[in-house]
């Protein structure tokens, strides 16, 4: 049985944090002010992609939090850490223009997401599978970050 309030709360957490991160990170001005590689998607793609990814994160965290598995606290801790690092990435990248640091940070986030997926998998396979698009997007973000570093 779905606990709708918990599900909505879990979906709101990453979306609200992501939105706040984009405000703090001054994303629009930062995006316009840097030299970008030719394979950079149009600016409109990013909020759409991130909203979808944050919804998937929320659904996965809901599944894990509602499980009776004793490993759920560790899995959710990894989720929380990577989410906070993810949100902080926008500030380092767009406000400070620390492009190489941002590349290293996204690599750390990738490692944490792999650990998160592994922990989720041992609790609920669907929760783990829902994170695959996020992992793929992060790999793309790492490639993009590195190329922005090279160009700027």
Coordinates of C-alpha atoms in Angstrom, one line a residue:
X1 CA 0.0 0.0 0.0
X2 CA 1.4 3.4 -1.0
X3 CA 1.8 6.0 1.7
X4 CA 1.1 9.0 -0.5
X5 CA 2.2 11.7 2.0
X6 CA 5.6 9.9 2.4
X7 CA 5.9 9.4 -1.3
X8 CA 5.2 13.1 -2.1
X9 CA 7.6 14.2 0.7
X10 CA 10.3 12.0 -0.7
X11 CA 9.8 13.4 -4.2
X12 CA 9.7 17.0 -3.0
X13 CA 13.0 16.7 -1.1
X14 CA 15.4 16.4 -4.1
X15 CA 13.2 18.7 -6.2
X16 CA 13.2 21.5 -3.7
X17 CA 16.9 21.1 -3.0
X18 CA 17.7 21.1 -6.7
X19 CA 15.6 24.2 -7.2
X20 CA 17.3 26.0 -4.3
X21 CA 20.7 24.8 -5.7
X22 CA 19.9 26.4 -9.0
X23 CA 18.9 29.7 -7.4
X24 CA 22.0 29.7 -5.1
X25 CA 24.2 28.6 -8.0
X26 CA 22.9 31.4 -10.2
X27 CA 22.6 28.8 -13.0
X28 CA 21.0 30.9 -15.8
X29 CA 23.7 33.6 -15.6
X30 CA 26.4 31.1 -15.1
X31 CA 25.3 29.0 -18.0
X32 CA 25.2 31.9 -20.4
X33 CA 28.6 33.2 -19.3
X34 CA 30.8 30.2 -20.1
X35 CA 32.2 28.7 -23.2
X36 CA 30.5 25.4 -23.8
X37 CA 31.4 22.4 -25.9
X38 CA 29.4 21.9 -29.1
X39 CA 27.6 18.8 -27.6
X40 CA 26.1 20.9 -24.8
X41 CA 22.3 20.4 -24.8
X42 CA 20.1 23.5 -25.0
X43 CA 19.5 25.2 -21.7
X44 CA 15.9 24.1 -21.5
X45 CA 17.0 20.4 -21.4
X46 CA 18.6 20.7 -18.0
X47 CA 15.6 21.6 -15.8
X48 CA 13.5 19.0 -17.6
X49 CA 16.1 16.3 -17.1
X50 CA 16.8 17.2 -13.5
X51 CA 13.1 17.3 -12.6
X52 CA 12.7 13.8 -14.0
X53 CA 15.8 12.6 -12.3
X54 CA 14.8 14.1 -8.9
X55 CA 11.4 12.4 -9.2
X56 CA 13.1 9.1 -9.8
X57 CA 15.4 9.8 -6.8
X58 CA 12.4 10.6 -4.6
X59 CA 10.5 7.4 -5.7
X60 CA 13.6 5.3 -5.0
X61 CA 14.2 6.9 -1.6
X62 CA 10.6 6.3 -0.8
X63 CA 10.8 2.6 -1.7
X64 CA 14.0 2.2 0.4
X65 CA 12.6 4.2 3.4
X66 CA 9.4 2.1 3.5
X67 CA 11.3 -1.1 3.4
X68 CA 11.9 -3.1 6.5
X69 CA 15.5 -3.8 5.6
X70 CA 18.1 -3.1 8.2
X71 CA 20.4 -1.7 5.5
X72 CA 18.1 1.1 4.6
X73 CA 19.7 3.7 6.9
X74 CA 23.1 3.3 5.3
X75 CA 21.6 3.4 1.8
X76 CA 19.6 6.6 2.6
X77 CA 22.7 8.2 4.2
X78 CA 24.6 7.6 1.0
X79 CA 21.6 9.1 -0.9
X80 CA 21.6 12.2 1.3
X81 CA 25.3 12.8 1.0
X82 CA 25.4 12.5 -2.8
X83 CA 22.3 14.7 -3.0
X84 CA 23.9 17.5 -0.9
X85 CA 27.1 17.2 -3.0
X86 CA 25.0 17.4 -6.1
X87 CA 23.2 20.5 -5.0
X88 CA 26.5 22.1 -4.0
X89 CA 28.0 21.4 -7.4
X90 CA 25.9 24.1 -9.0
X91 CA 27.4 26.7 -6.7
X92 CA 31.0 25.7 -7.4
X93 CA 30.4 25.4 -11.1
X94 CA 28.3 28.4 -11.9
X95 CA 29.1 30.9 -9.1
X96 CA 32.8 30.3 -8.5
X97 CA 33.6 28.9 -12.0
X98 CA 35.7 26.2 -10.3
X99 CA 35.4 23.9 -13.4
X100 CA 38.1 21.4 -12.5
X101 CA 36.9 21.2 -8.9
X102 CA 33.4 20.7 -10.2
X103 CA 34.6 17.9 -12.5
X104 CA 36.3 16.2 -9.5
X105 CA 33.1 16.7 -7.4
X106 CA 30.9 15.1 -10.1
X107 CA 33.3 12.1 -10.2
X108 CA 32.9 11.8 -6.4
X109 CA 29.1 12.0 -6.8
X110 CA 29.3 9.2 -9.5
X111 CA 31.2 7.0 -7.0
X112 CA 28.6 7.7 -4.3
X113 CA 25.7 7.0 -6.7
X114 CA 27.3 3.7 -7.7
X115 CA 27.5 2.8 -4.0
X116 CA 23.9 4.0 -3.5
X117 CA 22.7 1.8 -6.4
X118 CA 24.5 -1.2 -5.0
X119 CA 23.0 -0.6 -1.5
X120 CA 19.5 0.0 -3.0
X121 CA 19.9 -3.2 -5.1
X122 CA 20.4 -5.3 -2.0
X123 CA 17.1 -3.8 -0.6
X124 CA 14.9 -3.4 -3.7
X125 CA 15.9 -3.9 -7.3
X126 CA 13.4 -1.4 -8.7
X127 CA 14.8 1.4 -6.4
X128 CA 18.2 0.6 -7.8
X129 CA 17.1 0.4 -11.4
X130 CA 15.4 3.8 -11.1
X131 CA 18.8 5.4 -10.5
X132 CA 20.4 4.2 -13.7
X133 CA 19.3 7.3 -15.7
X134 CA 20.8 9.5 -13.0
X135 CA 24.1 7.6 -13.2
X136 CA 24.1 8.0 -17.0
X137 CA 23.3 11.7 -16.7
X138 CA 26.1 12.2 -14.2
X139 CA 28.6 10.5 -16.5
X140 CA 27.5 12.9 -19.3
X141 CA 27.7 15.8 -16.8
X142 CA 31.3 14.7 -15.9
X143 CA 32.2 14.8 -19.6
X144 CA 30.6 18.1 -20.1
X145 CA 32.3 19.5 -16.9
X146 CA 35.7 18.4 -18.0
X147 CA 35.2 19.9 -21.5
X148 CA 34.0 23.2 -20.0
X149 CA 37.2 23.2 -17.9
X150 CA 39.3 22.7 -21.0
X151 CA 37.5 25.5 -22.9
X152 CA 37.6 28.0 -20.1

